[in-house]
Amino acid sequence: MKIVNPATEEVIADIALADAAEVDRAVERARAAFRTWREISPGDRARLLRAFARQVEEHAEELAQLEITNSGHTVGNARWEAGNVRDVLHFYAGAPERNHGKQIPVPGGIDITFQEPLGVVGVIVPWNFPMVIMMWGVAPALAAGNTVIVKPAEWTPLTALRLAELALAAGFPEGVLQVLPGAGEVAGTRLVDHPGVAKIVFTGSTEVGKQIAAKAAGQVKRVTLELGGKSANIVFADSDLAKAAASAPMAVFDNSGQDCCARSRILVERSVYHEFLERLTVAVRELKVGDPRDPDTALGPLISAEHRERVASFVESPYFQGECPAGPGFWFPATVLTGDEDRAFREEVFGPVVSVVPFQDEADAIAIANDTPYGLSGSIWTRDVGRALRVARAVEAGNLSVNSHSSVRYWTPFGGFKQSGLGRELGPDALAAFTETKNVFIASES
Ligand code: NAD
């Protein structure tokens, strides 16, 4: 696979793709490693995760530069991502020693539970946030005592491969964390089908997620699914309109809109709709699209020519479109659409395209926000605390923010309602997704 810098179209690496037989060999290595990894004492496992975090810290700039080159991420984002990988490792380094069971009162003896690791976990990663999404699965899986095989996306394997090297440098035993670049239909499919893989953590499109869930059902294989989104940013007339409008563009255009949490539908109370649109346009006009290495750049390129073509197919008559470079690179301008009749309002675009529509009242806003098969994230802008709470409870989505657009913190749970996913990642309970509860009764009567 030729790996291309999306900002220059230069080939930066040539990566061999794993076939099904190679996946099988990796699963055998991971199963062998599981036998020893699960026996490593909680303190030693914690120390290894901390050593891995230190390796990431020492190589953070290298990882960030690699992500800029491979994925076109802006320098600010790429540095944040390397820091997030480090922090996620530190956070779950605290988990092995806290992976408690329970002692439950029963007559005639004692009843205790153990949180047992599952075995080999396959983590299938998309191209939009390669290193963070990989680590959200890898760190808690390893902490719980599982071994892991990562299949990065075809276009973006470089940071994943480097992270596997850093794990070895930190002292991880061979086979505990493996990264296998490969095609989804070949290596990804084999990981899902392999009876020796106990669980699949899949982040990617809802279409592929459904196929994986259907196949996994045949083996009752555990799955965590993090899928697509079409999230709403709901702006009420009583909100701080200047702040809501100024922050709305990057709530959808960050990472050039290639973000599952992108607030790609902005719903605005009708009485302030035109004022909001004017303010939004001013803010979008100021966004610089270009060289991701420049700290002033807000939007880098899209990931590939193919993806740019797909994004472009959603745009017919934009209300406003910014500027972007013309030369080599997969550039696409920040684009504002109005109206709810087109495909862009219903489907996930995964590019810098936002639809802005008016709503009548609170009930109307909730109805529009929920009129989608997705349910990943969203924002609510209002100064009325009661309304903020009512709307936050009524919107069918896993991650909501009020008067802000934050959604992912490694110490709080993350995941989707409806067709945006199944299960939760991150947060204090992530180990539950990588363990089985075993119940043991011990009779005390002789
Ligand atoms: P994709 O579904 O095409 O691919 C994701 C991964 O699955 C890749 O590694 C791919 O090689 C692999 N794959 C493809 N077909 C497969 C198959 N049949 N069996 C096993 N593996 C297979 O998604 P993408 O285009 O890489 O990523 C974009 C999508 O990911 C968007 O829909 C986006 O919303 C979603 N996403 C969701 C989250 C979340 O947390 N909810 C986060 C990031 C991205």
Short mmCIF file of C-alpha atoms and ligand atoms in Angstrom, two decimals:
data_model
loop_
_atom_site.label_atom_id
_atom_site.label_comp_id
_atom_site.label_asym_id
_atom_site.label_seq_id
_atom_site.Cartn_x
_atom_site.Cartn_y
_atom_site.Cartn_z
CA MET A 1 0.00 0.00 0.00
CA LYS A 2 1.43 3.37 -1.00
CA ILE A 3 0.95 5.79 1.88
CA VAL A 4 0.38 9.36 0.69
CA ASN A 5 0.79 12.73 2.42
CA PRO A 6 -2.68 14.24 1.81
CA ALA A 7 -1.31 17.80 1.88
CA THR A 8 1.28 17.19 -0.87
CA GLU A 9 0.17 13.96 -2.60
CA GLU A 10 3.74 12.64 -2.15
CA VAL A 11 4.22 8.95 -1.40
CA ILE A 12 5.79 8.77 2.06
CA ALA A 13 5.88 5.03 2.70
CA ASP A 14 5.19 1.67 1.15
CA ILE A 15 3.52 -0.72 3.56
CA ALA A 16 2.99 -4.46 3.17
CA LEU A 17 -0.60 -5.50 3.83
CA ALA A 18 -1.31 -8.57 5.94
CA ASP A 19 -3.25 -11.41 4.34
CA ALA A 20 -5.53 -13.82 6.19
CA ALA A 21 -2.68 -16.26 6.91
CA GLU A 22 -0.68 -13.49 8.56
CA VAL A 23 -3.67 -12.59 10.74
CA ASP A 24 -3.89 -16.24 11.78
CA ARG A 25 -0.21 -16.25 12.78
CA ALA A 26 -0.70 -13.01 14.73
CA VAL A 27 -3.67 -14.52 16.57
CA GLU A 28 -1.55 -17.55 17.52
CA ARG A 29 1.19 -15.24 18.88
CA ALA A 30 -1.41 -13.20 20.77
CA ARG A 31 -2.98 -16.34 22.27
CA ALA A 32 0.43 -17.58 23.42
CA ALA A 33 1.26 -14.16 24.88
CA PHE A 34 -2.12 -14.06 26.68
CA ARG A 35 -1.16 -17.05 28.82
CA THR A 36 1.76 -15.13 30.34
CA TRP A 37 0.35 -11.57 30.14
CA ARG A 38 -2.72 -12.40 32.24
CA GLU A 39 -0.44 -13.86 34.94
CA ILE A 40 1.74 -10.74 35.21
CA SER A 41 1.02 -9.14 38.57
CA PRO A 42 -1.25 -6.08 38.55
CA GLY A 43 1.60 -3.85 39.78
CA ASP A 44 3.95 -5.02 37.03
CA ARG A 45 1.29 -4.58 34.36
CA ALA A 46 0.68 -1.05 35.67
CA ARG A 47 4.42 -0.31 35.57
CA LEU A 48 4.64 -1.49 31.95
CA LEU A 49 1.71 0.75 30.95
CA ARG A 50 3.43 3.71 32.65
CA ALA A 51 6.68 2.89 30.85
CA PHE A 52 4.72 2.82 27.56
CA ALA A 53 3.24 6.24 28.44
CA ARG A 54 6.77 7.57 29.07
CA GLN A 55 7.93 6.27 25.68
CA VAL A 56 5.00 8.10 24.06
CA GLU A 57 5.88 11.26 25.99
CA GLU A 58 9.51 11.07 24.85
CA HIS A 59 8.44 10.55 21.23
CA ALA A 60 5.38 12.82 21.28
CA GLU A 61 6.72 15.29 18.74
CA GLU A 62 7.81 12.48 16.42
CA LEU A 63 4.32 10.91 16.65
CA ALA A 64 2.66 14.28 16.04
CA GLN A 65 4.83 14.94 12.96
CA LEU A 66 4.06 11.47 11.65
CA GLU A 67 0.31 12.14 11.99
CA ILE A 68 0.66 15.49 10.21
CA THR A 69 2.45 13.77 7.33
CA ASN A 70 0.25 10.68 7.12
CA SER A 71 -3.17 12.14 7.96
CA GLY A 72 -2.88 15.87 7.25
CA HIS A 73 -3.80 16.79 10.83
CA THR A 74 -3.06 20.34 11.89
CA VAL A 75 -0.03 20.65 14.13
CA GLY A 76 -2.14 21.71 17.14
CA ASN A 77 -4.42 18.70 16.78
CA ALA A 78 -1.58 16.25 16.17
CA ARG A 79 0.25 17.38 19.32
CA TRP A 80 -2.97 17.12 21.33
CA GLU A 81 -3.47 13.59 19.98
CA ALA A 82 0.02 12.43 21.00
CA GLY A 83 -0.64 13.89 24.47
CA ASN A 84 -4.00 12.13 24.61
CA VAL A 85 -2.36 8.79 23.80
CA ARG A 86 0.07 9.34 26.68
CA ASP A 87 -2.72 10.37 29.08
CA VAL A 88 -4.95 7.42 28.17
CA LEU A 89 -2.05 5.07 28.93
CA HIS A 90 -1.42 6.77 32.28
CA PHE A 91 -5.12 6.68 33.16
CA TYR A 92 -5.46 2.94 32.48
CA ALA A 93 -2.11 2.25 34.16
CA GLY A 94 -4.14 2.90 37.31
CA ALA A 95 -6.61 0.18 36.40
CA PRO A 96 -4.88 -3.22 36.92
CA GLU A 97 -4.55 -2.60 40.67
CA ARG A 98 -8.18 -1.45 40.90
CA ASN A 99 -9.74 -4.24 38.84
CA HIS A 100 -11.77 -5.38 41.85
CA GLY A 101 -14.37 -8.05 42.15
CA LYS A 102 -17.14 -8.13 44.76
CA GLN A 103 -17.89 -10.16 47.84
CA ILE A 104 -21.63 -10.79 48.05
CA PRO A 105 -23.38 -12.06 51.21
CA VAL A 106 -24.82 -15.55 50.75
CA PRO A 107 -25.76 -18.29 53.25
CA GLY A 108 -23.47 -21.28 53.71
CA GLY A 109 -20.23 -19.77 52.44
CA ILE A 110 -18.90 -16.81 50.56
CA ASP A 111 -19.60 -15.55 47.07
CA ILE A 112 -16.92 -13.64 45.23
CA THR A 113 -16.59 -12.28 41.72
CA PHE A 114 -13.52 -11.95 39.50
CA GLN A 115 -13.11 -9.69 36.47
CA GLU A 116 -11.43 -12.07 34.05
CA PRO A 117 -9.74 -10.89 30.83
CA LEU A 118 -11.35 -12.04 27.59
CA GLY A 119 -8.29 -13.22 25.66
CA VAL A 120 -7.27 -11.76 22.30
CA VAL A 121 -8.94 -8.44 21.41
CA GLY A 122 -9.01 -7.11 17.83
CA VAL A 123 -9.08 -3.32 17.53
CA ILE A 124 -10.12 -2.09 14.06
CA VAL A 125 -9.36 1.59 13.58
CA PRO A 126 -10.57 4.24 11.06
CA TRP A 127 -8.35 6.79 9.35
CA ASN A 128 -9.70 9.98 10.91
CA PHE A 129 -7.99 9.85 14.34
CA PRO A 130 -5.57 6.94 13.93
CA MET A 131 -3.55 7.04 17.13
CA VAL A 132 -6.11 8.17 19.68
CA ILE A 133 -8.84 5.79 18.56
CA MET A 134 -6.34 2.93 18.58
CA MET A 135 -5.29 3.72 22.14
CA TRP A 136 -8.87 4.12 23.49
CA GLY A 137 -9.28 0.41 22.79
CA VAL A 138 -5.73 -0.78 23.41
CA ALA A 139 -5.00 0.76 26.82
CA PRO A 140 -8.01 -0.60 28.79
CA ALA A 141 -7.81 -3.95 26.96
CA LEU A 142 -4.16 -4.40 27.98
CA ALA A 143 -4.81 -3.12 31.51
CA ALA A 144 -7.48 -5.79 31.97
CA GLY A 145 -5.03 -8.53 30.97
CA ASN A 146 -5.96 -9.09 27.31
CA THR A 147 -3.56 -9.20 24.40
CA VAL A 148 -4.36 -7.00 21.41
CA ILE A 149 -4.10 -7.00 17.62
CA VAL A 150 -4.68 -3.61 15.98
CA LYS A 151 -5.75 -3.29 12.37
CA PRO A 152 -5.20 0.33 11.36
CA ALA A 153 -7.02 1.89 8.42
CA GLU A 154 -5.41 1.28 5.03
CA TRP A 155 -4.47 4.94 4.50
CA THR A 156 -3.10 5.72 7.98
CA PRO A 157 -1.00 2.95 9.54
CA LEU A 158 2.16 4.88 10.43
CA THR A 159 1.51 6.09 13.98
CA ALA A 160 0.02 2.71 14.93
CA LEU A 161 3.16 0.91 13.72
CA ARG A 162 5.36 3.34 15.66
CA LEU A 163 3.28 2.88 18.82
CA ALA A 164 3.78 -0.89 18.62
CA GLU A 165 7.56 -0.31 18.51
CA LEU A 166 7.34 2.02 21.51
CA ALA A 167 5.46 -0.66 23.47
CA LEU A 168 8.32 -3.09 22.85
CA ALA A 169 10.85 -0.41 23.84
CA ALA A 170 8.87 0.04 27.08
CA GLY A 171 9.42 -3.65 27.87
CA PHE A 172 6.14 -5.21 26.72
CA PRO A 173 6.56 -8.92 25.96
CA GLU A 174 6.39 -9.89 22.26
CA GLY A 175 2.87 -10.67 21.06
CA VAL A 176 1.04 -8.61 23.71
CA LEU A 177 0.41 -5.69 21.33
CA GLN A 178 0.66 -6.29 17.58
CA VAL A 179 -0.20 -3.92 14.73
CA LEU A 180 -1.16 -5.49 11.41
CA PRO A 181 -1.78 -3.10 8.52
CA GLY A 182 -4.17 -4.69 6.06
CA ALA A 183 -7.25 -4.26 3.91
CA GLY A 184 -10.58 -4.17 5.76
CA GLU A 185 -12.10 -6.89 3.60
CA VAL A 186 -9.07 -9.17 4.10
CA ALA A 187 -7.27 -8.62 7.43
CA GLY A 188 -10.25 -6.94 9.13
CA THR A 189 -12.63 -9.67 8.02
CA ARG A 190 -10.27 -12.42 9.20
CA LEU A 191 -9.92 -10.80 12.64
CA VAL A 192 -13.71 -10.70 12.95
CA ASP A 193 -14.12 -14.29 11.71
CA HIS A 194 -11.23 -15.85 13.67
CA PRO A 195 -12.61 -18.02 16.51
CA GLY A 196 -9.47 -17.26 18.54
CA VAL A 197 -10.36 -13.55 18.77
CA ALA A 198 -12.63 -12.98 21.77
CA LYS A 199 -13.71 -9.42 21.08
CA ILE A 200 -13.72 -6.80 18.34
CA VAL A 201 -13.55 -3.09 19.07
CA PHE A 202 -14.58 -1.45 15.82
CA THR A 203 -14.60 2.25 15.07
CA GLY A 204 -15.71 3.20 11.59
CA SER A 205 -18.73 3.55 9.38
CA THR A 206 -22.16 2.37 10.46
CA GLU A 207 -22.38 0.27 7.28
CA VAL A 208 -19.28 -1.80 8.11
CA GLY A 209 -20.19 -1.81 11.81
CA LYS A 210 -23.49 -3.55 11.01
CA GLN A 211 -21.69 -6.21 8.96
CA ILE A 212 -19.26 -6.83 11.82
CA ALA A 213 -22.06 -7.07 14.39
CA ALA A 214 -23.92 -9.57 12.20
CA LYS A 215 -20.83 -11.75 11.76
CA ALA A 216 -19.84 -11.51 15.42
CA ALA A 217 -23.33 -12.73 16.36
CA GLY A 218 -22.50 -16.10 14.77
CA GLN A 219 -19.89 -16.68 17.49
CA VAL A 220 -21.54 -14.51 20.17
CA LYS A 221 -18.29 -12.57 19.90
CA ARG A 222 -18.16 -9.45 22.06
CA VAL A 223 -18.20 -6.15 20.19
CA THR A 224 -17.82 -2.50 20.97
CA LEU A 225 -18.96 -0.37 18.04
CA GLU A 226 -18.19 3.32 17.59
CA LEU A 227 -19.92 4.34 14.36
CA GLY A 228 -21.09 7.36 12.40
CA GLY A 229 -22.89 10.50 13.49
CA LYS A 230 -25.04 13.39 12.31
CA SER A 231 -24.99 15.49 15.43
CA ALA A 232 -27.04 18.60 16.11
CA ASN A 233 -25.85 21.91 17.52
CA ILE A 234 -29.05 23.49 18.90
CA VAL A 235 -28.92 27.26 19.35
CA PHE A 236 -31.75 28.95 21.28
CA ALA A 237 -32.52 32.66 20.97
CA ASP A 238 -31.66 33.27 24.64
CA SER A 239 -28.08 31.98 24.23
CA ASP A 240 -24.87 34.00 23.99
CA LEU A 241 -25.33 34.19 20.24
CA ALA A 242 -21.92 35.72 19.53
CA LYS A 243 -20.19 32.87 21.35
CA ALA A 244 -22.46 30.21 19.83
CA ALA A 245 -21.78 31.49 16.30
CA ALA A 246 -18.05 31.98 16.84
CA SER A 247 -17.58 28.45 18.18
CA ALA A 248 -19.92 26.64 15.77
CA PRO A 249 -17.52 26.38 12.80
CA MET A 250 -14.81 24.38 14.58
CA ALA A 251 -17.47 22.18 16.20
CA VAL A 252 -17.99 20.74 12.72
CA PHE A 253 -14.89 21.72 10.70
CA ASP A 254 -12.23 20.51 13.15
CA ASN A 255 -10.08 17.85 11.47
CA SER A 256 -11.69 19.17 8.26
CA GLY A 257 -15.02 17.72 9.36
CA GLN A 258 -13.60 14.19 9.43
CA ASP A 259 -14.86 13.74 12.96
CA CYS A 260 -17.59 11.37 14.08
CA CYS A 261 -18.74 13.99 16.63
CA ALA A 262 -18.95 16.82 14.07
CA ARG A 263 -21.97 19.01 14.80
CA SER A 264 -22.92 19.01 11.13
CA ARG A 265 -26.51 20.15 11.63
CA ILE A 266 -26.90 23.56 13.23
CA LEU A 267 -30.49 24.12 14.39
CA VAL A 268 -31.23 27.77 15.18
CA GLU A 269 -34.34 29.27 16.79
CA ARG A 270 -36.19 31.05 14.01
CA SER A 271 -36.20 34.51 15.64
CA VAL A 272 -32.35 34.68 15.54
CA TYR A 273 -31.76 32.51 12.45
CA HIS A 274 -30.64 35.29 10.10
CA GLU A 275 -28.48 37.01 12.70
CA PHE A 276 -26.83 33.68 13.51
CA LEU A 277 -26.18 32.90 9.82
CA GLU A 278 -24.50 36.30 9.36
CA ARG A 279 -22.29 35.80 12.41
CA LEU A 280 -21.48 32.23 11.39
CA THR A 281 -20.42 33.33 7.91
CA VAL A 282 -18.03 35.90 9.39
CA ALA A 283 -16.46 33.20 11.58
CA VAL A 284 -16.18 30.69 8.71
CA ARG A 285 -14.60 33.31 6.42
CA GLU A 286 -11.77 33.72 8.93
CA LEU A 287 -10.78 30.03 8.93
CA LYS A 288 -7.50 29.35 7.21
CA VAL A 289 -7.38 26.20 5.09
CA GLY A 290 -3.90 25.08 4.13
CA ASP A 291 -0.53 23.73 5.25
CA PRO A 292 -1.26 21.66 8.39
CA ARG A 293 2.24 22.43 9.75
CA ASP A 294 1.36 26.14 10.03
CA PRO A 295 0.03 26.86 13.55
CA ASP A 296 -2.47 29.37 12.09
CA THR A 297 -4.13 26.72 9.93
CA ALA A 298 -7.61 25.68 11.06
CA LEU A 299 -8.36 23.08 8.37
CA GLY A 300 -5.87 20.74 6.72
CA PRO A 301 -6.58 18.60 3.66
CA LEU A 302 -9.07 15.75 3.41
CA ILE A 303 -7.56 12.29 3.67
CA SER A 304 -7.67 11.30 -0.03
CA ALA A 305 -8.79 12.26 -3.53
CA GLU A 306 -11.49 9.59 -3.34
CA HIS A 307 -12.86 11.02 -0.09
CA ARG A 308 -12.77 14.58 -1.45
CA GLU A 309 -14.88 13.46 -4.40
CA ARG A 310 -17.41 11.95 -2.01
CA VAL A 311 -17.57 15.14 0.09
CA ALA A 312 -17.92 17.31 -3.03
CA SER A 313 -20.90 15.22 -4.17
CA PHE A 314 -22.93 16.63 -1.23
CA VAL A 315 -22.51 20.27 -2.27
CA GLU A 316 -24.71 21.78 -4.98
CA SER A 317 -25.54 25.39 -4.21
CA PRO A 318 -23.74 26.49 -1.04
CA TYR A 319 -24.93 29.47 1.00
CA PHE A 320 -21.27 30.27 1.68
CA GLN A 321 -17.99 28.63 0.78
CA GLY A 322 -14.54 29.71 2.01
CA GLU A 323 -11.24 29.47 0.17
CA CYS A 324 -8.71 26.67 -0.02
CA PRO A 325 -5.42 25.98 -1.81
CA ALA A 326 -5.57 24.90 -5.44
CA GLY A 327 -2.28 23.04 -5.83
CA PRO A 328 -1.42 19.48 -4.91
CA GLY A 329 -3.23 18.16 -1.83
CA PHE A 330 -6.80 17.04 -1.22
CA TRP A 331 -8.25 20.43 -0.28
CA PHE A 332 -11.88 21.29 0.29
CA PRO A 333 -13.26 24.65 1.47
CA ALA A 334 -15.36 25.19 4.58
CA THR A 335 -18.93 25.08 3.27
CA VAL A 336 -22.22 26.33 4.74
CA LEU A 337 -25.52 24.98 3.40
CA THR A 338 -29.04 26.03 4.33
CA GLY A 339 -32.19 23.97 4.17
CA ASP A 340 -33.15 20.45 5.18
CA GLU A 341 -34.11 19.02 1.79
CA ASP A 342 -30.74 17.79 0.58
CA ARG A 343 -28.67 14.66 1.31
CA ALA A 344 -26.17 16.69 3.31
CA PHE A 345 -28.75 17.33 6.02
CA ARG A 346 -29.46 13.60 6.57
CA GLU A 347 -26.26 11.72 5.72
CA GLU A 348 -22.85 11.83 7.35
CA VAL A 349 -20.66 13.93 5.02
CA PHE A 350 -17.41 13.52 6.99
CA GLY A 351 -16.03 16.71 5.47
CA PRO A 352 -16.17 20.48 6.12
CA VAL A 353 -19.83 20.87 5.23
CA VAL A 354 -22.49 22.14 7.63
CA SER A 355 -26.27 22.55 7.23
CA VAL A 356 -28.03 25.36 9.08
CA VAL A 357 -31.81 25.23 9.55
CA PRO A 358 -34.34 27.15 11.66
CA PHE A 359 -36.64 25.65 14.32
CA GLN A 360 -39.82 26.96 15.90
CA ASP A 361 -39.65 26.02 19.58
CA GLU A 362 -38.06 23.58 22.05
CA ALA A 363 -40.21 20.63 21.01
CA ASP A 364 -39.46 21.29 17.34
CA ALA A 365 -35.71 21.47 18.05
CA ILE A 366 -35.77 18.12 19.88
CA ALA A 367 -37.83 16.49 17.12
CA ILE A 368 -35.43 17.65 14.38
CA ALA A 369 -32.35 16.69 16.43
CA ASN A 370 -33.72 13.17 16.96
CA ASP A 371 -34.92 12.68 13.39
CA THR A 372 -31.85 10.66 12.43
CA PRO A 373 -30.72 7.05 12.83
CA TYR A 374 -27.56 8.37 14.52
CA GLY A 375 -27.04 9.49 18.13
CA LEU A 376 -23.43 10.27 18.91
CA SER A 377 -23.01 13.82 20.18
CA GLY A 378 -24.48 17.31 20.12
CA SER A 379 -24.52 20.74 21.74
CA ILE A 380 -27.18 22.92 23.34
CA TRP A 381 -26.82 26.69 23.59
CA THR A 382 -29.15 28.46 26.02
CA ARG A 383 -28.94 30.56 29.19
CA ASP A 384 -31.98 28.78 30.67
CA VAL A 385 -30.66 26.02 32.96
CA GLY A 386 -33.98 24.19 33.06
CA ARG A 387 -34.19 24.12 29.30
CA ALA A 388 -30.56 22.99 29.00
CA LEU A 389 -31.36 20.03 31.23
CA ARG A 390 -34.66 19.18 29.52
CA VAL A 391 -33.12 19.25 26.05
CA ALA A 392 -29.98 17.36 27.16
CA ARG A 393 -32.22 14.61 28.56
CA ALA A 394 -34.44 14.56 25.45
CA VAL A 395 -31.78 14.44 22.73
CA GLU A 396 -31.00 10.80 21.90
CA ALA A 397 -27.20 10.98 21.86
CA GLY A 398 -24.37 9.63 23.97
CA ASN A 399 -22.26 12.78 24.41
CA LEU A 400 -23.79 16.20 24.83
CA SER A 401 -22.41 19.54 25.91
CA VAL A 402 -24.17 22.68 27.06
CA ASN A 403 -22.76 26.07 26.00
CA SER A 404 -19.63 24.33 24.71
CA HIS A 405 -18.68 21.70 22.18
CA SER A 406 -16.52 19.40 24.23
CA SER A 407 -17.26 15.72 24.00
CA VAL A 408 -14.28 13.45 24.49
CA ARG A 409 -12.38 13.32 27.77
CA TYR A 410 -10.49 10.13 28.48
CA TRP A 411 -11.84 9.94 32.04
CA THR A 412 -15.53 10.21 31.03
CA PRO A 413 -17.53 7.66 29.01
CA PHE A 414 -17.82 8.02 25.25
CA GLY A 415 -20.13 6.25 22.79
CA GLY A 416 -23.28 6.39 20.74
CA PHE A 417 -27.04 5.88 21.01
CA LYS A 418 -29.00 4.25 18.18
CA GLN A 419 -26.94 3.45 15.05
CA SER A 420 -23.94 5.44 16.31
CA GLY A 421 -22.71 2.48 18.25
CA LEU A 422 -22.87 -0.14 20.94
CA GLY A 423 -21.07 0.04 24.28
CA ARG A 424 -18.91 2.77 25.74
CA GLU A 425 -15.21 3.54 25.60
CA LEU A 426 -13.03 5.54 27.99
CA GLY A 427 -14.07 6.68 31.44
CA PRO A 428 -13.89 4.85 34.73
CA ASP A 429 -15.82 1.77 33.56
CA ALA A 430 -14.00 0.90 30.34
CA LEU A 431 -12.48 -2.24 31.87
CA ALA A 432 -15.96 -3.76 32.06
CA ALA A 433 -15.91 -3.90 28.24
CA PHE A 434 -12.71 -6.00 28.34
CA THR A 435 -13.55 -8.42 31.14
CA GLU A 436 -16.09 -11.10 31.97
CA THR A 437 -17.55 -11.28 35.44
CA LYS A 438 -16.97 -14.69 36.98
CA ASN A 439 -19.02 -15.64 40.03
CA VAL A 440 -17.56 -18.18 42.50
CA PHE A 441 -19.31 -19.63 45.54
CA ILE A 442 -17.18 -21.29 48.22
CA ALA A 443 -19.03 -23.38 50.78
CA SER A 444 -17.91 -22.90 54.35
CA GLU A 445 -19.86 -25.86 55.69
CA SER A 446 -17.91 -29.06 55.98
P1 NAD B 1 -14.68 2.24 7.51
O1 NAD B 1 -15.86 1.60 8.15
O2 NAD B 1 -14.59 2.26 6.04
O3 NAD B 1 -13.34 1.55 8.02
C1 NAD B 1 -12.97 1.48 9.38
C2 NAD B 1 -11.99 0.35 9.57
O4 NAD B 1 -12.65 -0.88 9.29
C3 NAD B 1 -10.77 0.39 8.66
O5 NAD B 1 -9.65 -0.10 9.37
C4 NAD B 1 -11.15 -0.60 7.56
O6 NAD B 1 -10.03 -1.17 6.93
C5 NAD B 1 -11.92 -1.64 8.34
N1 NAD B 1 -12.87 -2.42 7.56
C6 NAD B 1 -13.51 -2.07 6.41
N2 NAD B 1 -14.31 -3.08 6.00
C7 NAD B 1 -14.19 -4.07 6.90
C8 NAD B 1 -14.77 -5.36 7.05
N3 NAD B 1 -15.66 -5.82 6.15
N4 NAD B 1 -14.43 -6.12 8.11
C9 NAD B 1 -13.57 -5.66 9.04
N5 NAD B 1 -12.97 -4.45 8.95
C10 NAD B 1 -13.28 -3.65 7.91
O7 NAD B 1 -14.63 3.70 8.14
P2 NAD B 1 -13.61 4.90 7.79
O8 NAD B 1 -14.01 5.45 6.47
O9 NAD B 1 -12.20 4.44 7.99
O10 NAD B 1 -13.94 5.93 8.95
C11 NAD B 1 -14.96 6.85 8.87
C12 NAD B 1 -16.16 6.42 9.69
O11 NAD B 1 -15.77 6.15 11.03
C13 NAD B 1 -17.21 7.50 9.79
O12 NAD B 1 -18.48 6.93 9.60
C14 NAD B 1 -17.08 7.99 11.22
O13 NAD B 1 -18.22 8.57 11.76
C15 NAD B 1 -16.68 6.76 11.93
N6 NAD B 1 -16.03 7.10 13.21
C16 NAD B 1 -16.70 6.88 14.39
C17 NAD B 1 -16.12 7.22 15.61
C18 NAD B 1 -16.83 6.99 16.92
O14 NAD B 1 -16.16 6.98 17.94
N7 NAD B 1 -18.14 6.83 16.93
C19 NAD B 1 -14.85 7.78 15.62
C20 NAD B 1 -14.19 7.99 14.41
C21 NAD B 1 -14.80 7.63 13.20
#
